[in-house]
XYZ file of C-alpha atoms in Angstrom:
418
model
C 85.978 91.898 151.951
C 87.698 89.547 149.531
C 85.530 90.898 146.714
C 86.405 94.473 147.644
C 90.112 93.668 147.748
C 89.843 91.905 144.380
C 88.083 94.952 142.929
C 90.749 97.277 144.360
C 93.505 95.014 142.986
C 91.912 94.951 139.528
C 91.524 98.732 139.556
C 95.155 99.055 140.659
C 96.313 96.623 137.960
C 94.249 98.456 135.342
C 95.723 101.780 136.378
C 99.244 100.317 136.157
C 98.608 98.966 132.704
C 97.040 102.232 131.628
C 99.929 104.251 133.006
C 102.347 101.841 131.389
C 100.741 102.076 127.964
C 99.406 105.624 127.986
C 102.614 107.275 126.652
C 102.674 104.728 123.832
C 98.965 104.645 123.044
C 99.096 106.938 120.015
C 102.054 105.048 118.522
C 100.346 101.691 119.102
C 97.092 102.911 117.510
C 98.993 104.147 114.470
C 101.084 100.973 113.913
C 97.940 98.839 114.274
C 96.266 100.937 111.576
C 99.340 100.629 109.338
C 99.503 96.856 109.906
C 95.870 96.462 108.916
C 96.303 98.716 105.892
C 99.206 96.709 104.457
C 98.014 94.061 102.008
C 99.960 91.879 99.566
C 99.413 93.229 96.078
C 99.760 96.851 97.159
C 102.212 98.830 95.060
C 105.644 98.786 96.696
C 105.879 102.569 96.493
C 102.883 102.652 98.852
C 104.149 99.865 101.119
C 107.649 101.273 101.791
C 106.537 104.642 103.301
C 104.098 102.872 105.619
C 106.748 100.393 106.743
C 109.214 103.250 107.327
C 106.680 105.100 109.446
C 105.882 101.998 111.488
C 109.581 101.197 112.004
C 110.267 104.686 113.352
C 107.263 104.430 115.678
C 108.724 101.144 116.972
C 111.990 102.933 117.791
C 114.117 102.012 114.754
C 116.498 104.528 113.225
C 116.690 104.456 109.427
C 120.216 104.329 107.962
C 121.547 104.342 104.452
C 123.879 101.544 103.286
C 126.919 103.516 104.447
C 125.486 103.523 107.999
C 124.588 107.197 107.903
C 121.369 108.024 109.816
C 118.627 109.271 107.509
C 115.605 109.308 109.823
C 115.428 109.224 113.612
C 112.816 107.243 115.599
C 109.519 109.059 115.994
C 108.762 107.254 119.286
C 109.603 108.803 122.671
C 112.375 106.234 123.230
C 114.867 104.463 120.961
C 115.121 100.751 120.263
C 118.786 101.441 119.379
C 118.485 99.250 116.315
C 118.556 100.246 112.650
C 116.935 99.296 109.372
C 118.235 100.646 106.087
C 116.185 102.405 103.443
C 117.193 99.829 100.802
C 116.201 96.921 103.065
C 112.776 98.451 103.518
C 112.483 98.968 99.762
C 113.493 95.389 98.919
C 111.295 93.746 101.544
C 108.395 96.001 100.553
C 108.843 94.690 97.026
C 108.724 91.104 98.281
C 105.686 91.942 100.412
C 103.925 93.387 97.356
C 104.646 90.178 95.462
C 103.057 88.164 98.269
C 106.299 86.434 99.272
C 106.405 84.903 102.737
C 108.108 82.279 104.860
C 106.924 79.843 107.545
C 108.184 80.829 110.994
C 109.607 77.321 111.423
C 111.691 77.747 108.259
C 113.170 80.985 109.616
C 114.265 79.174 112.766
C 115.498 76.186 110.778
C 117.820 78.377 108.678
C 118.980 80.318 111.735
C 119.612 77.146 113.741
C 121.497 75.561 110.847
C 123.826 78.564 110.665
C 124.508 78.253 114.392
C 125.056 74.484 114.031
C 122.182 73.855 116.422
C 119.958 71.654 114.224
C 118.607 69.740 117.215
C 117.266 72.981 118.708
C 114.798 73.872 115.932
C 111.617 72.883 117.804
C 112.479 74.469 121.176
C 113.802 77.623 119.516
C 110.625 77.907 117.435
C 108.498 77.591 120.577
C 110.613 80.234 122.355
C 110.454 82.614 119.398
C 106.699 82.234 119.125
C 106.331 82.834 122.854
C 108.465 85.964 122.815
C 106.687 87.414 119.791
C 103.371 86.959 121.564
C 104.724 88.507 124.791
C 106.026 91.663 123.138
C 102.622 93.343 123.452
C 102.752 92.805 127.230
C 106.311 93.949 127.737
C 107.168 96.755 130.179
C 109.236 98.295 127.416
C 107.332 100.861 125.354
C 109.098 100.041 122.077
C 108.497 96.312 122.533
C 104.790 96.996 123.016
C 104.643 98.947 119.782
C 106.739 96.384 117.937
C 104.467 93.590 119.166
C 101.358 95.466 118.100
C 102.754 95.984 114.597
C 103.862 92.365 114.121
C 100.796 90.802 115.728
C 98.230 92.845 113.848
C 99.874 91.927 110.587
C 99.566 88.300 111.674
C 95.888 88.960 112.387
C 95.398 90.228 108.852
C 97.603 87.724 107.035
C 96.397 84.359 108.223
C 96.680 83.915 112.000
C 93.048 83.809 113.073
C 93.754 84.347 116.771
C 95.819 87.464 116.196
C 98.853 85.756 117.741
C 101.703 83.700 116.381
C 102.022 79.931 116.477
C 104.479 77.370 115.119
C 102.647 77.247 111.776
C 102.382 80.997 111.196
C 103.321 82.167 107.709
C 105.333 85.380 108.033
C 105.033 88.014 105.360
C 108.191 89.752 104.107
C 107.866 92.770 106.440
C 107.432 90.589 109.524
C 110.401 88.483 108.400
C 112.595 91.579 107.991
C 111.926 92.867 111.508
C 112.107 89.479 113.235
C 115.358 88.527 111.477
C 116.933 91.878 112.292
C 116.042 91.660 115.997
C 116.966 87.982 116.314
C 120.328 88.218 114.577
C 121.323 91.422 116.355
C 120.393 89.920 119.718
C 122.732 87.091 118.879
C 125.488 89.453 117.808
C 124.996 91.338 121.046
C 126.072 88.149 122.803
C 129.178 87.904 120.643
C 130.250 91.420 121.669
C 129.481 91.044 125.344
C 132.935 89.936 126.423
C 131.601 86.956 128.329
C 128.406 88.210 130.001
C 124.967 89.056 128.753
C 122.625 91.419 130.507
C 119.228 91.901 128.997
C 116.336 94.213 129.730
C 112.915 93.085 130.993
C 111.290 90.273 129.074
C 107.493 90.438 129.090
C 106.246 90.656 132.668
C 109.212 88.639 133.953
C 112.343 89.753 135.728
C 115.420 90.816 133.735
C 117.244 87.855 132.279
C 120.947 87.219 132.888
C 122.950 84.683 130.898
C 126.533 83.762 131.654
C 129.078 82.864 129.050
C 132.599 81.549 129.122
C 135.103 84.409 129.065
C 136.071 85.333 125.556
C 137.488 88.329 123.744
C 135.076 90.824 122.204
C 135.011 90.813 118.432
C 133.769 93.417 116.046
C 131.476 92.234 113.325
C 129.411 94.819 111.452
C 125.868 94.845 112.725
C 122.979 97.256 112.839
C 122.933 98.087 116.549
C 123.386 101.438 118.203
C 125.087 101.876 121.559
C 122.566 101.065 124.258
C 120.804 98.228 122.450
C 119.651 95.870 125.173
C 118.149 92.900 123.277
C 114.515 91.958 122.724
C 114.258 88.190 122.126
C 116.569 87.211 124.916
C 115.468 83.722 125.873
C 115.928 82.578 122.280
C 119.532 83.735 122.364
C 120.184 82.272 125.805
C 119.089 78.881 124.438
C 121.814 78.872 121.783
C 124.302 80.935 123.768
C 126.591 77.936 124.235
C 127.520 78.463 120.607
C 129.439 81.519 121.749
C 132.060 79.781 123.815
C 135.678 80.771 123.301
C 136.518 77.900 120.963
C 133.312 78.249 119.010
C 133.836 81.974 118.516
C 137.395 81.440 117.357
C 136.281 78.957 114.716
C 133.059 80.642 113.642
C 133.797 84.285 112.964
C 132.400 83.737 109.492
C 129.107 82.644 111.042
C 128.922 85.848 113.057
C 129.511 87.820 109.889
C 126.784 85.839 108.153
C 124.366 86.715 110.925
C 125.082 90.411 110.451
C 124.349 90.111 106.739
C 121.521 87.608 106.798
C 118.836 90.205 106.133
C 120.792 91.319 103.064
C 121.140 87.720 101.955
C 117.431 87.014 102.277
C 116.748 90.198 100.297
C 118.126 88.476 97.201
C 114.740 86.777 96.983
C 113.432 90.106 95.689
C 115.116 88.968 92.472
C 112.909 85.858 92.356
C 110.007 85.948 89.919
C 107.007 83.619 90.025
C 103.757 83.403 88.105
C 100.878 80.949 87.790
C 98.970 80.580 84.542
C 96.204 78.280 83.294
C 96.809 76.485 80.023
C 94.238 76.751 77.225
C 91.269 76.903 77.184
C 91.924 78.829 80.404
C 89.422 79.917 83.049
C 86.753 79.053 84.034
C 86.843 75.348 84.822
C 83.273 74.083 84.606
C 81.814 71.376 86.848
C 79.292 69.161 85.136
C 75.603 69.000 86.080
C 75.836 65.206 86.053
C 77.721 63.003 88.508
C 80.713 62.771 86.138
C 83.966 64.607 86.859
C 84.120 68.156 85.531
C 86.423 69.783 83.009
C 90.212 69.563 83.404
C 92.759 72.337 83.420
C 96.548 72.321 83.767
C 98.178 74.976 85.911
C 101.723 76.176 85.203
C 103.856 77.734 87.957
C 106.998 79.320 86.515
C 109.961 80.472 88.624
C 113.021 82.396 87.466
C 115.650 84.880 88.628
C 115.574 88.428 87.289
C 119.247 88.866 86.363
C 118.976 92.670 86.041
C 117.656 93.095 89.570
C 120.128 90.553 90.916
C 123.096 92.369 89.408
C 121.901 95.746 90.735
C 121.392 94.273 94.210
C 124.822 92.667 94.295
C 126.558 95.861 93.232
C 125.052 97.601 96.242
C 125.546 94.800 98.739
C 128.571 92.798 97.544
C 130.579 93.837 100.629
C 128.194 91.866 102.873
C 128.675 88.685 100.855
C 132.439 89.108 100.802
C 132.380 89.219 104.613
C 131.190 85.620 104.606
C 133.548 84.488 101.875
C 131.091 84.515 98.978
C 131.893 86.235 95.712
C 128.542 86.215 93.945
C 129.448 88.815 91.346
C 128.035 86.713 88.546
C 124.590 85.466 89.659
C 122.855 82.793 87.682
C 119.811 84.288 85.993
C 117.014 82.635 84.100
C 114.652 79.754 84.924
C 114.923 77.820 88.207
C 114.823 74.269 86.874
C 114.934 71.121 88.959
C 113.552 72.595 92.187
C 110.656 71.213 94.187
C 107.455 73.215 94.513
C 104.832 72.873 97.173
C 101.222 73.422 96.030
C 98.352 74.258 98.335
C 94.717 74.373 97.190
C 92.458 76.713 99.184
C 89.873 74.150 100.207
C 89.014 72.529 103.534
C 91.641 70.112 104.871
C 89.129 68.439 107.178
C 86.488 67.329 104.695
C 86.168 66.953 100.927
C 82.393 67.455 101.056
C 82.478 71.016 99.698
C 85.545 70.705 97.473
C 85.162 72.195 94.007
C 88.298 70.797 92.319
C 90.552 67.778 92.734
C 94.007 66.869 91.434
C 94.540 64.442 88.568
C 97.439 61.958 88.398
C 99.563 63.707 91.032
C 99.648 62.047 94.446
C 102.031 64.343 96.349
C 101.525 67.990 95.398
C 104.103 69.133 97.952
C 107.004 67.972 95.784
C 106.324 68.834 92.155
C 109.643 69.469 90.411
C 110.140 72.239 87.832
C 111.386 71.370 84.359
C 114.319 72.984 82.544
C 112.136 76.013 81.758
C 111.440 76.481 85.487
C 107.815 75.332 85.136
C 105.952 73.015 87.496
C 102.599 71.659 86.347
C 99.482 70.505 88.166
C 96.303 69.175 86.494
C 92.951 69.588 88.266
C 89.377 68.749 87.404
C 85.907 69.575 88.704
C 84.799 67.353 91.577
C 81.954 65.005 90.592
C 78.599 65.876 92.108
C 76.993 63.490 94.596
C 73.626 64.065 92.870
C 72.908 65.169 89.340
C 71.353 68.607 88.821
C 68.364 69.408 86.571
C 69.705 71.681 83.827
C 66.345 73.425 83.592
C 66.283 74.521 87.221
C 69.853 75.804 87.802
C 71.793 78.887 86.824
C 75.608 79.293 86.558
C 77.439 80.369 89.743
C 81.028 81.640 89.679
C 83.206 80.404 92.580
C 86.922 80.914 93.169
C 89.567 78.579 94.565
C 92.925 80.001 95.705
C 96.153 78.276 94.684
C 99.449 78.861 96.534
C 102.752 77.589 95.107
C 105.997 77.764 97.115
C 109.384 77.056 95.503
C 111.522 74.814 97.703
C 114.907 76.202 96.671
C 117.803 73.813 97.240
C 119.882 74.091 100.396
C 123.521 73.830 99.295
C 126.085 75.379 96.932
C 125.289 78.982 97.767
C 128.382 80.039 95.857
C 126.753 78.975 92.602
C 123.374 80.621 92.906
C 122.284 83.676 94.902
C 119.051 82.050 96.028
C 120.610 78.806 97.269
C 120.489 79.365 101.028
């Protein structure tokens, strides 16, 4: 009898899940296909249309910079949240360039703005949990949004297909997550003292109480009816929005509304890695001696032309937070730390092909005045010598990732200092 009841319950649960997801099945299938089609290195004019299509399937409306609707959601319901055509274009450009950000760094910046530095770890855990629960939400748009974000994670480095605290977000994921997270927070600031959110995952609706405070109007990207998506993250930092805090931090609320625009300035960042002469390939020796050496140069600079064009279009958002960045600093990014990662096993050096020379900590290599950071590598010595008469050359590749660690103060002096 117990087995029969269990079977009936499973059939009932399956039918509920099927009924719940059936109206959204076509949208989910399409966003999964789009997510798996998107690859860094794709031309941005191919990335942007795909991102626009996926955003509309997730329930986003597409606005222009004057807040005029250009494209309506193509899903059966609305998320009541907007992305702009220029945001999609800029983040598609960053995606094409392979730019990304660690999920913990997103939370760290967000928490710092909210003056909640001690909440970085718990907020990261909450954000990761909510991103992973989106696929199981009762809300159709959240399901589709989760499918799009998660399947990009599956393609771009998260083996399990889900997020964790070490996930590296690509630019498109960062755009969507930042927009949802900051608008959820702004929703709290406009609530007049009480938050009421829709269903979260398979849980009951979440209610969060605030101290009474006047509503304020800061320009965001919500439509009437927006109910919030990442609600437990906001409820964790909701004490920021007490009456006194709101009175003293209107500039912070404005910054939240423009944070996606601010991050988009990184589209003006240029980076390239080259190998000094004699160039590639680096040859390992057939003996037990170390192989040839090569010096890698990673050069970072700001494209002043792109920066000026961006600021002309978006200066109003910077002025809202008291920044007049009309004259951005262009040229090389000198004196910044760069973090280098070599695509070899971190568990064992047994199968390593190259090793660093004379540089102990490759996570903090500083650029010179020309914006160039250097790293010298050599072929790893063999454990046993090879017989030159019995071997043939084999070409192998090692990936190198370099991340600029841009400084964290004086944002008035440089558009990428954030």
